Each structure stands twice: as C-alpha cells, then as structure tokens.
Amino acid sequence: MNLLLLTGGSHPYEESTPVLQAFLEGAGHSVTLSESADELAGVLSGFDAIVLNTLRQDATENDLNDAQRSGFHNYVAGGGSLLSVHISAASCPEWSPMKQITGGGWVLGESWHPPFGWFQVYIDNPGHPIAAGVSDFWTYDECYCGLDIQPGIDVFMHGVVEGENKPLGWSHQFGNGKVANIALGHAASSQQHPQFQKLILNALDYLSDSAS
C-alpha cells in the first residue's frame, strides 16, 4: 500500500515513528512521512491509506488548519482508508468530526491511564480480520480509560482497569471510508512488540480489502 504517515506532537514520536515506518516498509508498504501534514490539503487520491501517529493541537502549534481538516474529512468520507494509532484521535480537540471519523479516542482533560507499565490485552473477537493470528498478550504500554467512544464501532480488543473493560482496538465505517483504531503504541518499545506490529499490519490488510 502507498501510505501517508503523519507524525509529530507532544508524544515521543521521534522514537516511535521510526519504528513504525521501518516495519511498515519492511512489510512491503511505501511510506510518505510528513510532520507538516501539508499533504492533507492537496491531492490524496494517490494514497491507499492515511496512518496517524501524531497529536495535532494548538498547544503544540501543529493543529490541522481548515484546508487540512477538510481534505482529511473528504478523503475518508469519500472512500479512503484511515489507521489511527494510540492518542492520534485526540488531535484537533476543538473539531468534533475528528472523533466521528476515528470512531472515538482520547479526550484531552478527561481521559486518563494508569502509569506506563505492564498490562494484559484481551482479544474480544478472534474472528475480526484485524485480530487474525493474535491471541491475548502482555505489553508495556498505556491502557487508555475514559475514551470518547462513538456508537456503532466494532471493538475487537480491550484492557482491564479497576475491573472494567477498556476498548483498545476497533474498526468502523465513516461515510464510504474504512477506519481502524489501535489505541496502543505509546513508546518505541511498545511499537516494537510483535503483537502490536501484527495488529497494525492486519489493520492495513483489512483496510485494503474491499470485501471486508
């Protein structure tokens, strides 16, 4: 697939994005890396999917502008594919369509997570294409809680915090576009986990399959 990978923001992207780009390219994908996100305001039809490993907000002076937001929205709604990683869905916090497009995610000032550390990830639906070949696993990462989850998403994995299930992976449709959201992947070490990488590559296969 020809991928547009957006990076940058107040997370350790200088460490995690090289890991993500390397294993995507190692799997045969072509990656255009962008920190400016200028591509969103241009012609996106040449990209098979947009991958978000980024946090765009005014506080870090990298929020998407109106032209970039419009291009992003129209790309996905018009039939494009989107993979959102970790906190990326918290981007553009004042722009409500972001949560609608991604299916939900972190809400700045409301969502939270236990300290970065070990926890178990549980596969809810082994039959989901993104969960294919993935069994329950332990990871050193952040287990997000209090996410803004949109109605109608298809959750395929979760973590457990204080006895409650916390969605960590889902797919859904936005307009004519397909969307996958993997809420794991805070640090480079998190993205080096074989099961994380399997989920990401499965997600791209899912997004590229018109029959799924």
PDB file of C-alpha atoms in Angstrom:
ATOM      1  CA  MET A   1       0.000   0.000   0.000  1.00  0.00           C
ATOM      2  CA  ASN A   2       1.019   3.599  -0.568  1.00  0.00           C
ATOM      3  CA  LEU A   3       0.738   5.185   2.885  1.00  0.00           C
ATOM      4  CA  LEU A   4       0.765   8.758   4.148  1.00  0.00           C
ATOM      5  CA  LEU A   5       2.188   8.599   7.685  1.00  0.00           C
ATOM      6  CA  LEU A   6       1.603  11.732   9.764  1.00  0.00           C
ATOM      7  CA  THR A   7       3.796  12.272  12.816  1.00  0.00           C
ATOM      8  CA  GLY A   8       4.698  14.947  15.350  1.00  0.00           C
ATOM      9  CA  GLY A   9       3.307  16.398  18.559  1.00  0.00           C
ATOM     10  CA  SER A  10       3.668  16.022  22.323  1.00  0.00           C
ATOM     11  CA  HIS A  11       4.485  12.324  22.437  1.00  0.00           C
ATOM     12  CA  PRO A  12       7.813  10.513  21.866  1.00  0.00           C
ATOM     13  CA  TYR A  13       7.252  10.362  18.111  1.00  0.00           C
ATOM     14  CA  GLU A  14      10.938  10.919  17.416  1.00  0.00           C
ATOM     15  CA  GLU A  15      11.378   7.405  18.847  1.00  0.00           C
ATOM     16  CA  SER A  16       8.163   5.595  17.889  1.00  0.00           C
ATOM     17  CA  THR A  17       7.652   6.828  14.331  1.00  0.00           C
ATOM     18  CA  PRO A  18      10.979   5.444  13.009  1.00  0.00           C
ATOM     19  CA  VAL A  19       9.980   2.042  14.427  1.00  0.00           C
ATOM     20  CA  LEU A  20       6.551   2.266  12.806  1.00  0.00           C
ATOM     21  CA  GLN A  21       7.926   3.419   9.464  1.00  0.00           C
ATOM     22  CA  ALA A  22      10.610   0.732   9.441  1.00  0.00           C
ATOM     23  CA  PHE A  23       8.294  -2.213   9.996  1.00  0.00           C
ATOM     24  CA  LEU A  24       5.712  -0.851   7.565  1.00  0.00           C
ATOM     25  CA  GLU A  25       8.363  -0.564   4.873  1.00  0.00           C
ATOM     26  CA  GLY A  26       9.786  -3.934   5.878  1.00  0.00           C
ATOM     27  CA  ALA A  27       6.363  -5.436   5.187  1.00  0.00           C
ATOM     28  CA  GLY A  28       6.420  -4.001   1.663  1.00  0.00           C
ATOM     29  CA  HIS A  29       4.458  -0.788   2.147  1.00  0.00           C
ATOM     30  CA  SER A  30       5.542   2.516   0.639  1.00  0.00           C
ATOM     31  CA  VAL A  31       5.587   5.296   3.252  1.00  0.00           C
ATOM     32  CA  THR A  32       5.464   9.059   2.752  1.00  0.00           C
ATOM     33  CA  LEU A  33       6.367  10.595   6.117  1.00  0.00           C
ATOM     34  CA  SER A  34       5.011  14.038   6.972  1.00  0.00           C
ATOM     35  CA  GLU A  35       5.235  16.198  10.069  1.00  0.00           C
ATOM     36  CA  SER A  36       3.674  19.261   8.436  1.00  0.00           C
ATOM     37  CA  ALA A  37       0.507  17.433   7.251  1.00  0.00           C
ATOM     38  CA  ASP A  38       0.525  19.737   4.219  1.00  0.00           C
ATOM     39  CA  GLU A  39      -0.387  16.740   2.071  1.00  0.00           C
ATOM     40  CA  LEU A  40      -3.883  16.729   3.578  1.00  0.00           C
ATOM     41  CA  ALA A  41      -4.682  19.961   1.763  1.00  0.00           C
ATOM     42  CA  GLY A  42      -3.528  18.517  -1.555  1.00  0.00           C
ATOM     43  CA  VAL A  43      -4.442  15.588  -3.760  1.00  0.00           C
ATOM     44  CA  LEU A  44      -4.785  12.469  -1.601  1.00  0.00           C
ATOM     45  CA  SER A  45      -6.090  10.053  -4.210  1.00  0.00           C
ATOM     46  CA  GLY A  46      -2.613   8.581  -4.667  1.00  0.00           C
ATOM     47  CA  PHE A  47      -2.570   7.262  -1.103  1.00  0.00           C
ATOM     48  CA  ASP A  48      -4.172   3.931  -0.235  1.00  0.00           C
ATOM     49  CA  ALA A  49      -4.409   4.896   3.440  1.00  0.00           C
ATOM     50  CA  ILE A  50      -3.548   7.613   5.922  1.00  0.00           C
ATOM     51  CA  VAL A  51      -1.773   6.459   9.098  1.00  0.00           C
ATOM     52  CA  LEU A  52      -1.879   8.764  12.128  1.00  0.00           C
ATOM     53  CA  ASN A  53       0.931   8.522  14.675  1.00  0.00           C
ATOM     54  CA  THR A  54       0.595  12.114  15.777  1.00  0.00           C
ATOM     55  CA  LEU A  55      -1.082  14.541  18.171  1.00  0.00           C
ATOM     56  CA  ARG A  56      -2.196  17.766  16.492  1.00  0.00           C
ATOM     57  CA  GLN A  57      -3.301  20.604  18.773  1.00  0.00           C
ATOM     58  CA  ASP A  58      -2.959  24.348  19.253  1.00  0.00           C
ATOM     59  CA  ALA A  59      -0.824  23.863  22.355  1.00  0.00           C
ATOM     60  CA  THR A  60       1.998  22.468  20.221  1.00  0.00           C
ATOM     61  CA  GLU A  61       1.253  24.753  17.272  1.00  0.00           C
ATOM     62  CA  ASN A  62       0.633  21.842  14.919  1.00  0.00           C
ATOM     63  CA  ASP A  63      -3.169  21.611  14.843  1.00  0.00           C
ATOM     64  CA  LEU A  64      -4.619  20.963  11.405  1.00  0.00           C
ATOM     65  CA  ASN A  65      -5.782  24.073   9.587  1.00  0.00           C
ATOM     66  CA  ASP A  66      -9.155  24.329   7.868  1.00  0.00           C
ATOM     67  CA  ALA A  67      -7.849  23.164   4.492  1.00  0.00           C
ATOM     68  CA  GLN A  68      -6.106  20.154   6.047  1.00  0.00           C
ATOM     69  CA  ARG A  69      -9.191  19.239   8.072  1.00  0.00           C
ATOM     70  CA  SER A  70     -11.397  19.475   5.003  1.00  0.00           C
ATOM     71  CA  GLY A  71      -9.043  17.365   2.910  1.00  0.00           C
ATOM     72  CA  PHE A  72      -8.756  14.741   5.653  1.00  0.00           C
ATOM     73  CA  HIS A  73     -12.524  14.573   6.174  1.00  0.00           C
ATOM     74  CA  ASN A  74     -13.293  14.358   2.477  1.00  0.00           C
ATOM     75  CA  TYR A  75     -10.638  11.701   1.877  1.00  0.00           C
ATOM     76  CA  VAL A  76     -12.060   9.302   4.459  1.00  0.00           C
ATOM     77  CA  ALA A  77     -15.730  10.085   3.829  1.00  0.00           C
ATOM     78  CA  GLY A  78     -15.161   9.666   0.110  1.00  0.00           C
ATOM     79  CA  GLY A  79     -13.863   6.122   0.445  1.00  0.00           C
ATOM     80  CA  GLY A  80     -10.305   6.480   1.734  1.00  0.00           C
ATOM     81  CA  SER A  81      -8.806   4.346   4.495  1.00  0.00           C
ATOM     82  CA  LEU A  82      -7.549   5.521   7.884  1.00  0.00           C
ATOM     83  CA  LEU A  83      -5.453   3.876  10.597  1.00  0.00           C
ATOM     84  CA  SER A  84      -5.256   5.853  13.852  1.00  0.00           C
ATOM     85  CA  VAL A  85      -2.581   4.855  16.384  1.00  0.00           C
ATOM     86  CA  HIS A  86      -2.551   5.499  20.148  1.00  0.00           C
ATOM     87  CA  ILE A  87      -3.548   9.079  21.040  1.00  0.00           C
ATOM     88  CA  SER A  88      -3.880  10.308  17.448  1.00  0.00           C
ATOM     89  CA  ALA A  89      -7.679  10.522  17.691  1.00  0.00           C
ATOM     90  CA  ALA A  90      -7.249  13.279  20.294  1.00  0.00           C
ATOM     91  CA  SER A  91      -5.970  15.557  17.547  1.00  0.00           C
ATOM     92  CA  CYS A  92      -7.923  18.714  16.694  1.00  0.00           C
ATOM     93  CA  PRO A  93      -9.708  18.690  20.081  1.00  0.00           C
ATOM     94  CA  GLU A  94     -11.988  21.589  19.104  1.00  0.00           C
ATOM     95  CA  TRP A  95     -13.061  19.852  15.874  1.00  0.00           C
ATOM     96  CA  SER A  96     -15.876  17.374  16.600  1.00  0.00           C
ATOM     97  CA  PRO A  97     -15.627  15.480  13.276  1.00  0.00           C
ATOM     98  CA  MET A  98     -12.277  14.006  14.370  1.00  0.00           C
ATOM     99  CA  LYS A  99     -13.921  11.658  16.899  1.00  0.00           C
ATOM    100  CA  GLN A 100     -16.647  10.817  14.381  1.00  0.00           C
ATOM    101  CA  ILE A 101     -14.043   9.922  11.765  1.00  0.00           C
ATOM    102  CA  THR A 102     -11.800   7.872  14.060  1.00  0.00           C
ATOM    103  CA  GLY A 103     -14.640   6.233  15.983  1.00  0.00           C
ATOM    104  CA  GLY A 104     -13.556   7.870  19.210  1.00  0.00           C
ATOM    105  CA  GLY A 105     -10.485   8.173  21.351  1.00  0.00           C
ATOM    106  CA  TRP A 106      -8.685  10.198  23.978  1.00  0.00           C
ATOM    107  CA  VAL A 107     -10.359  13.363  25.268  1.00  0.00           C
ATOM    108  CA  LEU A 108      -7.857  15.944  26.471  1.00  0.00           C
ATOM    109  CA  GLY A 109      -8.513  16.804  30.109  1.00  0.00           C
ATOM    110  CA  GLU A 110     -10.926  13.900  30.663  1.00  0.00           C
ATOM    111  CA  SER A 111      -9.396  10.601  29.553  1.00  0.00           C
ATOM    112  CA  TRP A 112      -6.666   9.006  31.651  1.00  0.00           C
ATOM    113  CA  HIS A 113      -4.462   5.959  32.012  1.00  0.00           C
ATOM    114  CA  PRO A 114      -2.634   4.115  34.798  1.00  0.00           C
ATOM    115  CA  PRO A 115       1.139   4.623  34.880  1.00  0.00           C
ATOM    116  CA  PHE A 116       3.017   3.420  31.810  1.00  0.00           C
ATOM    117  CA  GLY A 117       3.638  -0.242  32.544  1.00  0.00           C
ATOM    118  CA  TRP A 118       2.667  -3.861  32.047  1.00  0.00           C
ATOM    119  CA  PHE A 119      -0.924  -4.927  31.423  1.00  0.00           C
ATOM    120  CA  GLN A 120      -2.748  -7.638  29.516  1.00  0.00           C
ATOM    121  CA  VAL A 121      -4.567  -7.071  26.243  1.00  0.00           C
ATOM    122  CA  TYR A 122      -7.551  -9.332  25.596  1.00  0.00           C
ATOM    123  CA  ILE A 123      -8.875 -10.212  22.155  1.00  0.00           C
ATOM    124  CA  ASP A 124     -12.677  -9.909  22.137  1.00  0.00           C
ATOM    125  CA  ASN A 125     -13.292 -11.179  18.634  1.00  0.00           C
ATOM    126  CA  PRO A 126     -10.665 -13.564  17.223  1.00  0.00           C
ATOM    127  CA  GLY A 127     -12.714 -13.639  14.023  1.00  0.00           C
ATOM    128  CA  HIS A 128     -12.175  -9.954  13.333  1.00  0.00           C
ATOM    129  CA  PRO A 129      -9.679  -9.539  10.450  1.00  0.00           C
ATOM    130  CA  ILE A 130      -7.505  -7.170  12.486  1.00  0.00           C
ATOM    131  CA  ALA A 131      -7.225  -9.735  15.295  1.00  0.00           C
ATOM    132  CA  ALA A 132      -6.322 -12.611  12.960  1.00  0.00           C
ATOM    133  CA  GLY A 133      -3.465 -14.638  14.419  1.00  0.00           C
ATOM    134  CA  VAL A 134      -3.331 -12.507  17.579  1.00  0.00           C
ATOM    135  CA  SER A 135      -4.038 -14.010  20.997  1.00  0.00           C
ATOM    136  CA  ASP A 136      -4.218 -12.326  24.413  1.00  0.00           C
ATOM    137  CA  PHE A 137      -0.851 -10.766  25.243  1.00  0.00           C
ATOM    138  CA  TRP A 138       1.029  -8.697  27.804  1.00  0.00           C
ATOM    139  CA  THR A 139       2.516  -5.374  26.785  1.00  0.00           C
ATOM    140  CA  TYR A 140       4.379  -2.458  28.376  1.00  0.00           C
ATOM    141  CA  ASP A 141       2.278   0.477  27.274  1.00  0.00           C
ATOM    142  CA  GLU A 142      -0.585   2.755  28.317  1.00  0.00           C
ATOM    143  CA  CYS A 143      -4.090   1.359  28.838  1.00  0.00           C
ATOM    144  CA  TYR A 144      -6.409   4.209  27.952  1.00  0.00           C
ATOM    145  CA  CYS A 145      -9.534   4.849  30.040  1.00  0.00           C
ATOM    146  CA  GLY A 146     -12.466   7.207  29.688  1.00  0.00           C
ATOM    147  CA  LEU A 147     -12.293   7.391  25.916  1.00  0.00           C
ATOM    148  CA  ASP A 148     -14.982   9.087  23.860  1.00  0.00           C
ATOM    149  CA  ILE A 149     -16.298   6.039  22.003  1.00  0.00           C
ATOM    150  CA  GLN A 150     -18.689   6.624  19.128  1.00  0.00           C
ATOM    151  CA  PRO A 151     -21.771   4.423  18.601  1.00  0.00           C
ATOM    152  CA  GLY A 152     -21.578   1.589  16.122  1.00  0.00           C
ATOM    153  CA  ILE A 153     -17.875   0.773  16.365  1.00  0.00           C
ATOM    154  CA  ASP A 154     -16.709  -2.847  16.255  1.00  0.00           C
ATOM    155  CA  VAL A 155     -14.420  -3.425  19.254  1.00  0.00           C
ATOM    156  CA  PHE A 156     -12.050  -6.365  18.877  1.00  0.00           C
ATOM    157  CA  MET A 157      -9.711  -5.965  21.878  1.00  0.00           C
ATOM    158  CA  HIS A 158      -9.619  -4.402  25.326  1.00  0.00           C
ATOM    159  CA  GLY A 159      -7.617  -3.961  28.506  1.00  0.00           C
ATOM    160  CA  VAL A 160      -8.916  -4.128  32.074  1.00  0.00           C
ATOM    161  CA  VAL A 161      -8.522  -1.329  34.626  1.00  0.00           C
ATOM    162  CA  GLU A 162     -10.210  -1.405  38.035  1.00  0.00           C
ATOM    163  CA  GLY A 163     -12.302  -4.373  36.912  1.00  0.00           C
ATOM    164  CA  GLU A 164     -13.703  -2.611  33.855  1.00  0.00           C
ATOM    165  CA  ASN A 165     -13.079  -3.411  30.195  1.00  0.00           C
ATOM    166  CA  LYS A 166     -11.389  -0.588  28.286  1.00  0.00           C
ATOM    167  CA  PRO A 167     -11.632  -0.686  24.463  1.00  0.00           C
ATOM    168  CA  LEU A 168      -8.197  -0.630  22.845  1.00  0.00           C
ATOM    169  CA  GLY A 169      -8.927  -1.539  19.243  1.00  0.00           C
ATOM    170  CA  TRP A 170     -11.888  -1.101  16.920  1.00  0.00           C
ATOM    171  CA  SER A 171     -12.988  -0.616  13.352  1.00  0.00           C
ATOM    172  CA  HIS A 172     -15.877   1.241  11.793  1.00  0.00           C
ATOM    173  CA  GLN A 173     -17.150   2.934   8.668  1.00  0.00           C
ATOM    174  CA  PHE A 174     -17.121   6.683   8.153  1.00  0.00           C
ATOM    175  CA  GLY A 175     -19.054   7.680   5.076  1.00  0.00           C
ATOM    176  CA  ASN A 176     -17.639   5.461   2.350  1.00  0.00           C
ATOM    177  CA  GLY A 177     -14.314   5.062   4.135  1.00  0.00           C
ATOM    178  CA  LYS A 178     -12.941   2.348   6.399  1.00  0.00           C
ATOM    179  CA  VAL A 179     -11.274   3.165   9.696  1.00  0.00           C
ATOM    180  CA  ALA A 180      -9.178   1.164  12.162  1.00  0.00           C
ATOM    181  CA  ASN A 181      -8.061   2.453  15.547  1.00  0.00           C
ATOM    182  CA  ILE A 182      -5.301   0.817  17.613  1.00  0.00           C
ATOM    183  CA  ALA A 183      -5.035   2.662  20.945  1.00  0.00           C
ATOM    184  CA  LEU A 184      -1.721   1.022  21.863  1.00  0.00           C
ATOM    185  CA  GLY A 185       1.740   2.259  20.870  1.00  0.00           C
ATOM    186  CA  HIS A 186       2.921   4.995  23.253  1.00  0.00           C
ATOM    187  CA  ALA A 187       6.659   4.389  23.014  1.00  0.00           C
ATOM    188  CA  ALA A 188       9.149   2.885  20.595  1.00  0.00           C
ATOM    189  CA  SER A 189       9.355  -0.215  22.790  1.00  0.00           C
ATOM    190  CA  SER A 190       5.555  -0.519  22.682  1.00  0.00           C
ATOM    191  CA  GLN A 191       5.592  -0.388  18.893  1.00  0.00           C
ATOM    192  CA  GLN A 192       8.367  -2.974  18.747  1.00  0.00           C
ATOM    193  CA  HIS A 193       6.062  -5.553  20.349  1.00  0.00           C
ATOM    194  CA  PRO A 194       5.410  -8.331  17.797  1.00  0.00           C
ATOM    195  CA  GLN A 195       1.687  -8.393  18.566  1.00  0.00           C
ATOM    196  CA  PHE A 196       1.381  -4.635  18.126  1.00  0.00           C
ATOM    197  CA  GLN A 197       3.069  -4.901  14.755  1.00  0.00           C
ATOM    198  CA  LYS A 198       0.836  -7.814  13.785  1.00  0.00           C
ATOM    199  CA  LEU A 199      -2.244  -5.741  14.653  1.00  0.00           C
ATOM    200  CA  ILE A 200      -1.013  -2.789  12.590  1.00  0.00           C
ATOM    201  CA  LEU A 201      -0.249  -4.930   9.549  1.00  0.00           C
ATOM    202  CA  ASN A 202      -3.558  -6.772   9.916  1.00  0.00           C
ATOM    203  CA  ALA A 203      -5.313  -3.410  10.074  1.00  0.00           C
ATOM    204  CA  LEU A 204      -3.760  -2.342   6.789  1.00  0.00           C
ATOM    205  CA  ASP A 205      -4.791  -5.637   5.192  1.00  0.00           C
ATOM    206  CA  TYR A 206      -8.308  -5.042   6.491  1.00  0.00           C
ATOM    207  CA  LEU A 207      -8.365  -1.504   5.137  1.00  0.00           C
ATOM    208  CA  SER A 208      -7.156  -2.627   1.722  1.00  0.00           C
ATOM    209  CA  ASP A 209      -9.740  -5.423   1.407  1.00  0.00           C
ATOM    210  CA  SER A 210     -12.862  -4.079  -0.274  1.00  0.00           C
ATOM    211  CA  ALA A 211     -14.773  -7.223   0.706  1.00  0.00           C
ATOM    212  CA  SER A 212     -14.300  -6.830   4.479  1.00  0.00           C
TER     213      SER A 212
END
